[in-house]
Amino acid sequence: IDNGDDVFIEGSQGFALSLYYGSYPYVTSKDTTASTFAADVGVGPTKVDEVINVFKAYISRVGEGPFPTEMTQEEAESKGLEEYGVVTGRRRRIGYFDMELAKESCRINGATQIALTCVDRLFDCARVQDYGELSAETKAFISEIEQETGVPVTIISTGPDLKDTIDLRK
């Protein structure tokens, strides 16, 4: 997206699916890092000011492959975390937030910010729009992510609508 002076590039596919950094052969056909996305659209590395890693508050995966934080389907159901692949319709496997994967992703991508989505699916904070209204448990989770990755969480999604977002960049 180009809005005059700023250019925004959005990548797709999760970091763990990277041809180079994922768990081969359970990967996609190319690298899925920020540097590759920039190069793919002709943007040099010195032109990138911010890299926002987007993490869900839990992990989901379609298909096979290693999944160290995977929970049972019964546990996922009890937490209301059932998901299905958009293209395949296959049920996604669900896991707890993987701090080691998050740290590696932030390091390799050179993340300067983290956007954390689906927080409302794990914590009682649906549609909260003010950081001060988040529970102590939710804030502790966010703080742990920041401490472990060394990257600030600047965007927090608490619901399906765009307005259900806490934007700490202001």
PDB file of C-alpha atoms in Angstrom:
ATOM      1  CA  ILE A   1       0.000   0.000   0.000  1.00  0.00           C
ATOM      2  CA  ASP A   2       1.405   3.388  -0.943  1.00  0.00           C
ATOM      3  CA  ASN A   3      -0.073   6.437   0.786  1.00  0.00           C
ATOM      4  CA  GLY A   4       2.308   9.064  -0.549  1.00  0.00           C
ATOM      5  CA  ASP A   5       5.582   8.992   1.349  1.00  0.00           C
ATOM      6  CA  ASP A   6       5.011   5.688   3.148  1.00  0.00           C
ATOM      7  CA  VAL A   7       4.822   2.249   1.600  1.00  0.00           C
ATOM      8  CA  PHE A   8       3.280  -0.667   3.505  1.00  0.00           C
ATOM      9  CA  ILE A   9       4.037  -4.255   2.556  1.00  0.00           C
ATOM     10  CA  GLU A  10       2.002  -7.131   3.942  1.00  0.00           C
ATOM     11  CA  GLY A  11       3.374 -10.643   3.773  1.00  0.00           C
ATOM     12  CA  SER A  12       1.459 -13.853   4.076  1.00  0.00           C
ATOM     13  CA  GLN A  13       2.123 -17.320   5.467  1.00  0.00           C
ATOM     14  CA  GLY A  14       3.531 -17.872   8.904  1.00  0.00           C
ATOM     15  CA  PHE A  15       7.212 -17.664   9.705  1.00  0.00           C
ATOM     16  CA  ALA A  16       7.205 -21.354  10.697  1.00  0.00           C
ATOM     17  CA  LEU A  17       6.239 -22.180   7.102  1.00  0.00           C
ATOM     18  CA  SER A  18       9.375 -20.525   5.679  1.00  0.00           C
ATOM     19  CA  LEU A  19      11.260 -22.700   3.228  1.00  0.00           C
ATOM     20  CA  TYR A  20      14.492 -21.720   5.018  1.00  0.00           C
ATOM     21  CA  TYR A  21      13.444 -21.425   8.671  1.00  0.00           C
ATOM     22  CA  GLY A  22      10.461 -23.768   8.903  1.00  0.00           C
ATOM     23  CA  SER A  23      10.447 -27.483   9.597  1.00  0.00           C
ATOM     24  CA  TYR A  24      11.020 -28.994   6.160  1.00  0.00           C
ATOM     25  CA  PRO A  25       9.151 -30.661   4.460  1.00  0.00           C
ATOM     26  CA  TYR A  26       6.154 -29.050   6.245  1.00  0.00           C
ATOM     27  CA  VAL A  27       6.754 -25.638   4.674  1.00  0.00           C
ATOM     28  CA  THR A  28       5.535 -23.474   1.821  1.00  0.00           C
ATOM     29  CA  SER A  29       7.459 -23.039  -1.441  1.00  0.00           C
ATOM     30  CA  LYS A  30       9.484 -19.957  -0.472  1.00  0.00           C
ATOM     31  CA  ASP A  31      10.912 -17.881   2.325  1.00  0.00           C
ATOM     32  CA  THR A  32       8.296 -16.057   4.413  1.00  0.00           C
ATOM     33  CA  THR A  33      10.457 -13.442   6.136  1.00  0.00           C
ATOM     34  CA  ALA A  34      10.160  -9.669   6.062  1.00  0.00           C
ATOM     35  CA  SER A  35      13.347  -9.272   4.032  1.00  0.00           C
ATOM     36  CA  THR A  36      11.998 -11.565   1.306  1.00  0.00           C
ATOM     37  CA  PHE A  37       8.651  -9.755   1.185  1.00  0.00           C
ATOM     38  CA  ALA A  38      10.468  -6.441   0.753  1.00  0.00           C
ATOM     39  CA  ALA A  39      12.774  -7.832  -1.928  1.00  0.00           C
ATOM     40  CA  ASP A  40       9.809  -9.392  -3.754  1.00  0.00           C
ATOM     41  CA  VAL A  41       8.276  -5.946  -4.303  1.00  0.00           C
ATOM     42  CA  GLY A  42      11.547  -4.162  -5.035  1.00  0.00           C
ATOM     43  CA  VAL A  43      12.146  -2.464  -1.687  1.00  0.00           C
ATOM     44  CA  GLY A  44      15.733  -2.445  -0.425  1.00  0.00           C
ATOM     45  CA  PRO A  45      16.546  -3.183   3.236  1.00  0.00           C
ATOM     46  CA  THR A  46      17.616   0.401   4.014  1.00  0.00           C
ATOM     47  CA  LYS A  47      14.138   1.604   3.030  1.00  0.00           C
ATOM     48  CA  VAL A  48      12.358  -0.428   5.727  1.00  0.00           C
ATOM     49  CA  ASP A  49      11.700   1.539   8.927  1.00  0.00           C
ATOM     50  CA  GLU A  50       9.353  -0.772  10.813  1.00  0.00           C
ATOM     51  CA  VAL A  51       8.704  -4.514  10.805  1.00  0.00           C
ATOM     52  CA  ILE A  52       5.529  -5.543  12.598  1.00  0.00           C
ATOM     53  CA  ASN A  53       5.347  -9.238  13.425  1.00  0.00           C
ATOM     54  CA  VAL A  54       1.745 -10.392  13.769  1.00  0.00           C
ATOM     55  CA  PHE A  55       1.147 -13.167  16.283  1.00  0.00           C
ATOM     56  CA  LYS A  56      -2.063 -14.833  17.381  1.00  0.00           C
ATOM     57  CA  ALA A  57      -2.384 -15.334  21.133  1.00  0.00           C
ATOM     58  CA  TYR A  58      -2.361 -19.051  20.325  1.00  0.00           C
ATOM     59  CA  ILE A  59      -1.085 -21.022  17.338  1.00  0.00           C
ATOM     60  CA  SER A  60      -3.023 -22.912  14.694  1.00  0.00           C
ATOM     61  CA  ARG A  61      -1.775 -25.149  11.945  1.00  0.00           C
ATOM     62  CA  VAL A  62      -3.391 -27.122   9.126  1.00  0.00           C
ATOM     63  CA  GLY A  63      -1.850 -30.458   8.272  1.00  0.00           C
ATOM     64  CA  GLU A  64       1.130 -32.374   9.531  1.00  0.00           C
ATOM     65  CA  GLY A  65       4.442 -31.296  10.975  1.00  0.00           C
ATOM     66  CA  PRO A  66       6.046 -30.694  14.337  1.00  0.00           C
ATOM     67  CA  PHE A  67       3.972 -28.679  16.798  1.00  0.00           C
ATOM     68  CA  PRO A  68       5.625 -28.497  20.239  1.00  0.00           C
ATOM     69  CA  THR A  69       2.834 -26.534  21.952  1.00  0.00           C
ATOM     70  CA  GLU A  70      -0.092 -28.484  20.473  1.00  0.00           C
ATOM     71  CA  MET A  71      -3.084 -29.139  22.724  1.00  0.00           C
ATOM     72  CA  THR A  72      -5.578 -31.949  22.276  1.00  0.00           C
ATOM     73  CA  GLN A  73      -8.662 -31.319  20.153  1.00  0.00           C
ATOM     74  CA  GLU A  74     -10.768 -31.766  23.280  1.00  0.00           C
ATOM     75  CA  GLU A  75      -8.816 -29.065  25.112  1.00  0.00           C
ATOM     76  CA  ALA A  76      -9.060 -26.723  22.119  1.00  0.00           C
ATOM     77  CA  GLU A  77     -12.831 -27.309  21.974  1.00  0.00           C
ATOM     78  CA  SER A  78     -13.185 -26.613  25.703  1.00  0.00           C
ATOM     79  CA  LYS A  79     -11.414 -23.274  25.159  1.00  0.00           C
ATOM     80  CA  GLY A  80     -13.567 -22.444  22.119  1.00  0.00           C
ATOM     81  CA  LEU A  81     -10.544 -22.538  19.811  1.00  0.00           C
ATOM     82  CA  GLU A  82     -11.834 -24.599  16.906  1.00  0.00           C
ATOM     83  CA  GLU A  83     -10.651 -23.381  13.512  1.00  0.00           C
ATOM     84  CA  TYR A  84     -10.874 -24.677   9.965  1.00  0.00           C
ATOM     85  CA  GLY A  85      -8.680 -23.942   6.955  1.00  0.00           C
ATOM     86  CA  VAL A  86     -10.275 -21.440   4.585  1.00  0.00           C
ATOM     87  CA  VAL A  87      -9.163 -23.209   1.414  1.00  0.00           C
ATOM     88  CA  THR A  88      -9.092 -26.854   2.486  1.00  0.00           C
ATOM     89  CA  GLY A  89     -11.838 -26.834   5.110  1.00  0.00           C
ATOM     90  CA  ARG A  90      -9.609 -29.086   7.217  1.00  0.00           C
ATOM     91  CA  ARG A  91      -9.675 -28.675  10.969  1.00  0.00           C
ATOM     92  CA  ARG A  92      -6.686 -26.760  12.252  1.00  0.00           C
ATOM     93  CA  ARG A  93      -4.506 -28.078  15.015  1.00  0.00           C
ATOM     94  CA  ILE A  94      -4.358 -25.672  17.965  1.00  0.00           C
ATOM     95  CA  GLY A  95      -1.488 -24.943  20.337  1.00  0.00           C
ATOM     96  CA  TYR A  96      -0.406 -22.607  23.077  1.00  0.00           C
ATOM     97  CA  PHE A  97       1.631 -19.503  22.253  1.00  0.00           C
ATOM     98  CA  ASP A  98       5.168 -20.650  21.367  1.00  0.00           C
ATOM     99  CA  MET A  99       7.569 -18.196  22.986  1.00  0.00           C
ATOM    100  CA  GLU A 100      10.663 -19.792  21.441  1.00  0.00           C
ATOM    101  CA  LEU A 101       9.185 -19.532  17.950  1.00  0.00           C
ATOM    102  CA  ALA A 102       8.143 -15.927  18.636  1.00  0.00           C
ATOM    103  CA  LYS A 103      11.675 -15.023  19.751  1.00  0.00           C
ATOM    104  CA  GLU A 104      13.209 -16.629  16.663  1.00  0.00           C
ATOM    105  CA  SER A 105      10.679 -14.938  14.385  1.00  0.00           C
ATOM    106  CA  CYS A 106      11.342 -11.517  15.918  1.00  0.00           C
ATOM    107  CA  ARG A 107      15.110 -12.000  15.639  1.00  0.00           C
ATOM    108  CA  ILE A 108      15.194 -13.227  12.044  1.00  0.00           C
ATOM    109  CA  ASN A 109      12.581 -10.731  10.816  1.00  0.00           C
ATOM    110  CA  GLY A 110      14.154  -7.807  12.670  1.00  0.00           C
ATOM    111  CA  ALA A 111      10.796  -7.017  14.274  1.00  0.00           C
ATOM    112  CA  THR A 112      10.394  -3.543  15.728  1.00  0.00           C
ATOM    113  CA  GLN A 113       6.785  -4.059  16.865  1.00  0.00           C
ATOM    114  CA  ILE A 114       4.354  -6.878  17.573  1.00  0.00           C
ATOM    115  CA  ALA A 115       0.654  -6.954  16.748  1.00  0.00           C
ATOM    116  CA  LEU A 116      -1.089  -9.529  18.947  1.00  0.00           C
ATOM    117  CA  THR A 117      -4.411 -10.851  17.680  1.00  0.00           C
ATOM    118  CA  CYS A 118      -7.159 -13.065  19.112  1.00  0.00           C
ATOM    119  CA  VAL A 119      -6.375 -12.066  22.697  1.00  0.00           C
ATOM    120  CA  ASP A 120     -10.123 -12.175  23.386  1.00  0.00           C
ATOM    121  CA  ARG A 121     -10.173 -15.870  22.488  1.00  0.00           C
ATOM    122  CA  LEU A 122      -7.887 -16.692  25.458  1.00  0.00           C
ATOM    123  CA  PHE A 123      -8.741 -13.977  27.950  1.00  0.00           C
ATOM    124  CA  ASP A 124     -11.890 -12.227  29.111  1.00  0.00           C
ATOM    125  CA  CYS A 125     -11.346  -9.036  27.154  1.00  0.00           C
ATOM    126  CA  ALA A 126     -13.726  -9.183  24.203  1.00  0.00           C
ATOM    127  CA  ARG A 127     -14.044  -5.832  22.445  1.00  0.00           C
ATOM    128  CA  VAL A 128     -11.879  -3.972  25.003  1.00  0.00           C
ATOM    129  CA  GLN A 129     -10.452  -0.832  23.395  1.00  0.00           C
ATOM    130  CA  ASP A 130      -8.424   0.603  26.290  1.00  0.00           C
ATOM    131  CA  TYR A 131      -5.246  -1.053  27.584  1.00  0.00           C
ATOM    132  CA  GLY A 132      -6.143  -0.058  31.139  1.00  0.00           C
ATOM    133  CA  GLU A 133      -9.276  -2.202  30.968  1.00  0.00           C
ATOM    134  CA  LEU A 134      -7.371  -5.423  30.244  1.00  0.00           C
ATOM    135  CA  SER A 135      -7.160  -7.946  33.064  1.00  0.00           C
ATOM    136  CA  ALA A 136      -3.936  -8.416  35.030  1.00  0.00           C
ATOM    137  CA  GLU A 137      -3.621 -11.877  33.443  1.00  0.00           C
ATOM    138  CA  THR A 138      -3.854 -10.434  29.929  1.00  0.00           C
ATOM    139  CA  LYS A 139      -1.326  -7.696  30.717  1.00  0.00           C
ATOM    140  CA  ALA A 140       1.048 -10.291  32.216  1.00  0.00           C
ATOM    141  CA  PHE A 141       0.823 -12.354  29.002  1.00  0.00           C
ATOM    142  CA  ILE A 142       1.615  -9.286  26.892  1.00  0.00           C
ATOM    143  CA  SER A 143       4.453  -8.276  29.213  1.00  0.00           C
ATOM    144  CA  GLU A 144       5.985 -11.763  29.034  1.00  0.00           C
ATOM    145  CA  ILE A 145       5.947 -11.615  25.227  1.00  0.00           C
ATOM    146  CA  GLU A 146       7.660  -8.215  25.307  1.00  0.00           C
ATOM    147  CA  GLN A 147      10.282  -9.321  27.819  1.00  0.00           C
ATOM    148  CA  GLU A 148      11.080 -12.596  26.041  1.00  0.00           C
ATOM    149  CA  THR A 149      11.220 -11.169  22.502  1.00  0.00           C
ATOM    150  CA  GLY A 150      12.631  -7.742  23.371  1.00  0.00           C
ATOM    151  CA  VAL A 151       9.987  -6.219  21.076  1.00  0.00           C
ATOM    152  CA  PRO A 152       7.070  -4.031  22.198  1.00  0.00           C
ATOM    153  CA  VAL A 153       3.492  -5.189  21.640  1.00  0.00           C
ATOM    154  CA  THR A 154       1.961  -2.083  20.078  1.00  0.00           C
ATOM    155  CA  ILE A 155      -1.303  -3.403  18.616  1.00  0.00           C
ATOM    156  CA  ILE A 156      -3.698  -5.707  20.482  1.00  0.00           C
ATOM    157  CA  SER A 157      -6.787  -7.162  18.826  1.00  0.00           C
ATOM    158  CA  THR A 158      -9.652  -7.999  21.186  1.00  0.00           C
ATOM    159  CA  GLY A 159     -12.394  -8.878  18.734  1.00  0.00           C
ATOM    160  CA  PRO A 160     -13.395  -9.385  15.111  1.00  0.00           C
ATOM    161  CA  ASP A 161     -14.082  -5.734  14.262  1.00  0.00           C
ATOM    162  CA  LEU A 162     -11.396  -3.195  13.382  1.00  0.00           C
ATOM    163  CA  LYS A 163     -12.604  -1.016  16.278  1.00  0.00           C
ATOM    164  CA  ASP A 164     -11.806  -3.871  18.703  1.00  0.00           C
ATOM    165  CA  THR A 165      -8.166  -2.855  18.656  1.00  0.00           C
ATOM    166  CA  ILE A 166      -5.890  -1.291  21.222  1.00  0.00           C
ATOM    167  CA  ASP A 167      -3.280   0.788  19.376  1.00  0.00           C
ATOM    168  CA  LEU A 168      -0.402   1.752  21.678  1.00  0.00           C
ATOM    169  CA  ARG A 169       1.569   3.504  18.917  1.00  0.00           C
ATOM    170  CA  LYS A 170      -0.185   6.827  19.554  1.00  0.00           C
TER     171      LYS A 170
END
